[in-house]
């Protein structure tokens, strides 16, 4: 039986937001991790560059410190994320690049290439088998297989379904293709509370898969089309999706 290995957790109290203080803290953290980078290693730096209109993403100047650390140790850093399942600007690589630049993520600002690791449309991956898992296989983003190691940078954020999201979500959901995301989301297909539904059609408009539809002024969900992305769940003004 495999035993879970729990690593050390370091907490640094930032009493100032001065970038130099934060950079020193990050470098001190790296030194304590015993993270080995060999010369020429391709080191993936996993980030979430923020959705359009979002302000709480990890800021580029903090990511740049990790880029410099990788370079200082002879590695080749590459910053990456994957496309989203829900139908917003990060849904495909081209629009995601626009958002990345909008949020200050570019080669010019960070000194490292930025890639969307699951391809232009989020369908480039490789199946990985999982023993004794709730999900027996997952489609991992194709470019991860060319990386020698990963540095995963996660920000703590609230989540309507799980309470909060962090490093586990950043890897488990953020390092797979759309098919990999569907495999995890599919159990979340919502139902309609018809007493609450006002038939406004918000769910119909926002869904990128054509799953919700209206019948006599009440929303219905086509379970065959629904992938469980929860876009409708979060968008319903009446809270009618459960």
Coordinates of C-alpha atoms in Angstrom, one line a residue:
X1 CA 0.0 0.0 0.0
X2 CA 1.3 3.4 -0.9
X3 CA 1.7 5.8 2.0
X4 CA 1.0 9.5 1.6
X5 CA 4.1 11.6 2.2
X6 CA 3.4 15.0 3.7
X7 CA 6.0 17.6 3.0
X8 CA 6.8 20.6 5.1
X9 CA 4.6 23.7 4.9
X10 CA 6.2 27.1 5.2
X11 CA 4.3 30.3 6.1
X12 CA 5.8 33.7 5.5
X13 CA 4.0 36.7 7.0
X14 CA 4.3 39.6 4.5
X15 CA 4.2 42.7 6.6
X16 CA 4.9 44.7 3.4
X17 CA 4.1 44.4 -0.2
X18 CA 7.4 45.7 -1.4
X19 CA 8.6 43.5 -4.2
X20 CA 12.1 43.1 -2.9
X21 CA 10.9 41.7 0.4
X22 CA 8.6 39.2 -1.4
X23 CA 11.5 38.2 -3.7
X24 CA 13.7 37.5 -0.8
X25 CA 11.0 35.4 0.8
X26 CA 10.5 33.4 -2.4
X27 CA 14.2 32.7 -2.7
X28 CA 14.4 31.6 0.9
X29 CA 11.5 29.3 0.4
X30 CA 13.2 27.8 -2.7
X31 CA 16.4 27.2 -0.7
X32 CA 14.4 25.3 2.0
X33 CA 12.6 23.0 -0.5
X34 CA 15.8 21.2 -1.8
X35 CA 14.3 21.4 -5.3
X36 CA 16.8 20.0 -7.7
X37 CA 17.2 21.6 -11.2
X38 CA 19.9 20.2 -13.5
X39 CA 21.5 22.2 -16.3
X40 CA 19.2 22.3 -19.3
X41 CA 16.1 21.0 -17.5
X42 CA 12.8 22.3 -18.9
X43 CA 11.0 23.5 -15.8
X44 CA 7.3 24.1 -16.1
X45 CA 5.9 26.9 -13.9
X46 CA 2.2 26.3 -13.5
X47 CA 0.1 29.4 -13.0
X48 CA -3.4 30.7 -13.3
X49 CA -3.2 33.9 -15.2
X50 CA -6.7 35.1 -14.3
X51 CA -10.0 35.3 -16.3
X52 CA -10.9 38.5 -18.2
X53 CA -12.1 41.1 -15.6
X54 CA -10.5 39.2 -12.7
X55 CA -8.1 41.0 -10.4
X56 CA -7.1 38.3 -7.8
X57 CA -4.7 36.2 -9.9
X58 CA -1.0 35.8 -8.9
X59 CA 0.8 38.9 -10.1
X60 CA 3.5 38.5 -12.8
X61 CA 6.4 40.1 -10.7
X62 CA 6.1 37.2 -8.2
X63 CA 6.2 34.7 -11.0
X64 CA 9.3 36.4 -12.5
X65 CA 11.2 35.6 -9.3
X66 CA 10.7 31.9 -9.9
X67 CA 11.7 32.3 -13.6
X68 CA 15.0 33.9 -12.4
X69 CA 15.5 31.1 -9.9
X70 CA 15.2 28.5 -12.6
X71 CA 17.6 30.3 -14.8
X72 CA 20.1 30.9 -12.0
X73 CA 20.2 27.1 -11.5
X74 CA 20.8 26.4 -15.2
X75 CA 17.2 25.4 -16.1
X76 CA 14.9 26.6 -18.9
X77 CA 11.7 28.0 -17.5
X78 CA 8.3 27.8 -19.3
X79 CA 5.2 29.4 -17.8
X80 CA 2.0 27.5 -18.6
X81 CA -1.7 26.9 -18.0
X82 CA -4.4 25.0 -19.8
X83 CA -7.7 26.0 -21.4
X84 CA -10.9 26.1 -19.3
X85 CA -14.0 24.0 -19.8
X86 CA -16.5 26.8 -19.3
X87 CA -17.2 29.2 -22.2
X88 CA -15.2 32.3 -21.4
X89 CA -12.0 33.9 -22.8
X90 CA -9.7 31.2 -21.4
X91 CA -11.7 28.6 -23.2
X92 CA -9.1 28.6 -26.1
X93 CA -5.5 29.4 -26.3
X94 CA -5.7 32.4 -28.6
X95 CA -8.1 34.3 -26.4
X96 CA -6.2 33.2 -23.3
X97 CA -3.1 34.7 -24.7
X98 CA -5.0 38.0 -25.0
X99 CA -6.0 37.8 -21.3
X100 CA -2.5 36.9 -20.3
X101 CA -1.1 40.0 -21.9
X102 CA -3.9 42.1 -20.4
X103 CA -2.8 40.8 -17.0
X104 CA 0.9 41.5 -17.6
X105 CA 2.0 38.0 -18.6
X106 CA 4.3 38.0 -21.6
X107 CA 7.9 37.1 -22.6
X108 CA 8.8 40.8 -22.4
X109 CA 7.7 41.1 -18.7
X110 CA 8.7 37.7 -17.4
X111 CA 11.7 36.6 -19.5
X112 CA 10.3 33.2 -20.3
X113 CA 7.9 31.8 -22.9
X114 CA 4.2 31.3 -22.0
X115 CA 2.3 28.3 -23.4
X116 CA -1.1 26.9 -23.2
X117 CA -0.2 23.3 -22.6
X118 CA -3.2 21.5 -24.0
X119 CA -3.2 23.1 -27.5
X120 CA -5.2 25.7 -29.2
X121 CA -8.6 24.2 -28.4
X122 CA -7.7 22.2 -25.3
X123 CA -7.8 18.8 -26.9
X124 CA -4.1 17.9 -27.0
X125 CA -3.2 15.4 -24.3
X126 CA -2.1 11.9 -23.4
X127 CA -4.1 9.3 -21.4
X128 CA -2.6 8.4 -18.0
X129 CA -4.0 5.3 -16.1
X130 CA -4.7 5.7 -12.4
X131 CA -4.8 2.6 -10.1
X132 CA -7.6 2.4 -7.5
X133 CA -8.8 5.9 -8.3
X134 CA -12.4 7.2 -8.5
X135 CA -11.4 8.2 -12.0
X136 CA -9.4 5.3 -13.7
X137 CA -7.8 7.4 -16.4
X138 CA -7.2 11.1 -17.1
X139 CA -6.0 13.0 -20.2
X140 CA -3.0 15.1 -19.2
X141 CA -2.1 18.1 -21.2
X142 CA 0.5 17.0 -23.9
X143 CA 3.2 19.6 -23.2
X144 CA 3.7 18.4 -19.6
X145 CA 5.3 15.2 -20.8
X146 CA 8.2 17.3 -22.2
X147 CA 8.8 19.0 -18.9
X148 CA 11.5 17.7 -16.5
X149 CA 9.9 19.1 -13.4
X150 CA 7.1 21.5 -12.3
X151 CA 6.9 24.4 -10.0
X152 CA 3.2 24.9 -9.2
X153 CA 2.2 28.4 -8.1
X154 CA -1.3 28.5 -6.6
X155 CA -3.3 31.2 -5.0
X156 CA -6.0 30.5 -2.4
X157 CA -9.4 31.3 -3.6
X158 CA -13.1 30.7 -2.7
X159 CA -15.1 28.1 -4.6
X160 CA -18.9 27.8 -4.6
X161 CA -18.9 24.0 -4.6
X162 CA -15.8 23.0 -2.5
X163 CA -15.3 26.0 -0.2
X164 CA -11.9 26.9 -1.6
X165 CA -9.5 25.9 -4.3
X166 CA -5.7 25.7 -4.1
X167 CA -2.8 23.6 -5.2
X168 CA -4.7 20.3 -5.6
X169 CA -7.2 22.0 -8.0
X170 CA -4.4 23.9 -9.7
X171 CA -2.8 20.6 -10.7
X172 CA -5.7 18.1 -10.8
X173 CA -7.9 20.4 -12.9
X174 CA -5.3 22.8 -14.3
X175 CA -2.9 20.3 -15.9
X176 CA -5.4 18.3 -17.9
X177 CA -7.2 18.7 -21.2
X178 CA -10.9 19.5 -21.6
X179 CA -11.6 15.8 -21.7
X180 CA -9.7 15.5 -18.4
X181 CA -11.8 18.3 -16.9
X182 CA -15.1 16.8 -18.1
X183 CA -14.1 13.5 -16.4
X184 CA -13.9 15.3 -13.1
X185 CA -16.9 17.7 -13.6
X186 CA -19.4 15.2 -15.1
X187 CA -20.8 14.2 -11.7
X188 CA -21.7 17.8 -11.1
X189 CA -24.5 18.0 -13.7
X190 CA -27.1 20.2 -12.0
X191 CA -30.9 19.8 -11.6
X192 CA -33.5 22.6 -11.9
X193 CA -35.6 23.7 -8.9
X194 CA -38.7 24.5 -10.9
X195 CA -40.3 26.5 -8.0
X196 CA -37.3 28.9 -8.1
X197 CA -36.8 29.1 -11.9
X198 CA -38.3 32.2 -13.5
X199 CA -37.5 31.2 -17.0
X200 CA -35.1 34.1 -17.6
X201 CA -32.9 32.1 -20.0
X202 CA -29.6 33.1 -18.4
X203 CA -28.5 29.5 -18.3
X204 CA -29.4 28.9 -21.9
X205 CA -27.4 31.9 -23.0
X206 CA -24.3 31.2 -21.0
X207 CA -23.9 27.4 -21.7
X208 CA -21.3 26.6 -24.3
X209 CA -22.7 23.1 -24.8
X210 CA -26.4 23.7 -25.4
X211 CA -27.5 21.7 -22.4
X212 CA -30.1 24.1 -20.8
X213 CA -33.4 24.8 -22.7
X214 CA -36.8 26.3 -21.8
X215 CA -40.1 24.5 -21.8
X216 CA -43.2 26.6 -21.0
X217 CA -41.1 29.2 -19.2
X218 CA -39.1 26.7 -17.1
X219 CA -35.5 25.6 -17.7
X220 CA -34.6 22.0 -18.3
X221 CA -31.1 20.3 -18.6
X222 CA -30.2 17.9 -21.3
X223 CA -28.0 15.5 -19.4
X224 CA -26.5 14.0 -22.5
X225 CA -25.1 17.5 -23.4
X226 CA -24.2 18.7 -20.0
X227 CA -20.5 18.3 -19.0
X228 CA -20.9 19.6 -15.5
X229 CA -18.9 22.8 -15.9
X230 CA -21.2 24.6 -13.5
X231 CA -21.3 27.8 -15.6
X232 CA -25.1 27.9 -15.3
X233 CA -25.0 27.0 -11.6
X234 CA -22.9 30.1 -10.8
X235 CA -24.8 32.4 -13.2
X236 CA -28.5 31.7 -12.3
X237 CA -29.8 34.9 -10.6
X238 CA -32.5 32.9 -8.8
X239 CA -30.3 30.1 -7.5
X240 CA -32.6 27.6 -9.2
X241 CA -29.8 25.2 -10.2
X242 CA -29.1 22.6 -7.5

